[in-house]
Amino acid sequence: MKPGFHELKTWPEFFNDVWSGDKTFELRIDDKGFRAGDLLKFREWSNVRVYTGR
């Protein structure tokens, strides 16, 4: 089965921890039908409600 792909909004303080490698997992409510092997793209979402480009 082909893995799914999910883009997830992530607040800057959590994104920084993922980016640096300090945070290696994420717990979320399964509202998107996540499956083992899916690919996740974390996008930094700023406090002014826009993507930062990271």
mmCIF file of C-alpha atoms in Angstrom:
data_model
loop_
_atom_site.group_PDB
_atom_site.id
_atom_site.type_symbol
_atom_site.label_atom_id
_atom_site.label_comp_id
_atom_site.label_asym_id
_atom_site.label_seq_id
_atom_site.Cartn_x
_atom_site.Cartn_y
_atom_site.Cartn_z
ATOM 1 C CA MET A 1 0.000 0.000 0.000
ATOM 2 C CA LYS A 2 1.294 3.476 -0.898
ATOM 3 C CA PRO A 3 1.972 5.674 2.166
ATOM 4 C CA GLY A 4 -0.240 8.685 2.771
ATOM 5 C CA PHE A 5 1.059 12.255 2.999
ATOM 6 C CA HIS A 6 -0.015 14.824 5.596
ATOM 7 C CA GLU A 7 0.968 18.493 6.032
ATOM 8 C CA LEU A 8 0.608 19.606 9.641
ATOM 9 C CA LYS A 9 0.585 23.136 11.056
ATOM 10 C CA THR A 10 3.071 23.400 13.925
ATOM 11 C CA TRP A 11 3.533 26.321 16.327
ATOM 12 C CA PRO A 12 7.057 27.878 16.296
ATOM 13 C CA GLU A 13 8.103 26.650 19.753
ATOM 14 C CA PHE A 14 7.305 23.038 18.808
ATOM 15 C CA PHE A 15 8.647 23.376 15.264
ATOM 16 C CA ASN A 16 12.025 24.535 16.615
ATOM 17 C CA ASP A 17 12.282 21.401 18.764
ATOM 18 C CA VAL A 18 11.499 19.162 15.768
ATOM 19 C CA TRP A 19 13.921 21.103 13.528
ATOM 20 C CA SER A 20 16.770 20.774 16.052
ATOM 21 C CA GLY A 21 16.131 17.061 16.643
ATOM 22 C CA ASP A 22 15.184 17.568 20.310
ATOM 23 C CA LYS A 23 11.631 16.375 19.564
ATOM 24 C CA THR A 24 11.496 13.091 17.655
ATOM 25 C CA PHE A 25 7.813 12.189 17.905
ATOM 26 C CA GLU A 26 4.404 13.864 17.885
ATOM 27 C CA LEU A 27 1.127 12.780 19.477
ATOM 28 C CA ARG A 28 -1.983 13.997 17.706
ATOM 29 C CA ILE A 29 -5.667 13.181 17.469
ATOM 30 C CA ASP A 30 -6.187 10.944 14.449
ATOM 31 C CA ASP A 31 -8.538 13.271 12.583
ATOM 32 C CA LYS A 32 -6.748 12.745 9.259
ATOM 33 C CA GLY A 33 -6.718 8.947 8.997
ATOM 34 C CA PHE A 34 -3.026 8.472 9.822
ATOM 35 C CA ARG A 35 -1.532 5.045 9.121
ATOM 36 C CA ALA A 36 1.830 3.494 9.959
ATOM 37 C CA GLY A 37 4.323 4.454 7.246
ATOM 38 C CA ASP A 38 2.615 7.732 6.268
ATOM 39 C CA LEU A 39 4.833 10.727 5.521
ATOM 40 C CA LEU A 40 4.394 13.868 7.617
ATOM 41 C CA LYS A 41 5.435 17.380 6.644
ATOM 42 C CA PHE A 42 5.511 19.754 9.604
ATOM 43 C CA ARG A 43 5.082 23.394 8.544
ATOM 44 C CA GLU A 44 5.797 26.209 10.977
ATOM 45 C CA TRP A 45 2.612 28.217 11.588
ATOM 46 C CA SER A 46 3.200 31.602 13.225
ATOM 47 C CA ASN A 47 1.193 33.412 15.876
ATOM 48 C CA VAL A 48 -0.111 35.814 13.204
ATOM 49 C CA ARG A 49 -1.723 32.872 11.401
ATOM 50 C CA VAL A 50 0.593 32.506 8.409
ATOM 51 C CA TYR A 51 3.174 29.940 7.348
ATOM 52 C CA THR A 52 6.731 31.127 7.995
ATOM 53 C CA GLY A 53 8.321 29.209 5.125
ATOM 54 C CA ARG A 54 10.093 26.692 7.370
#
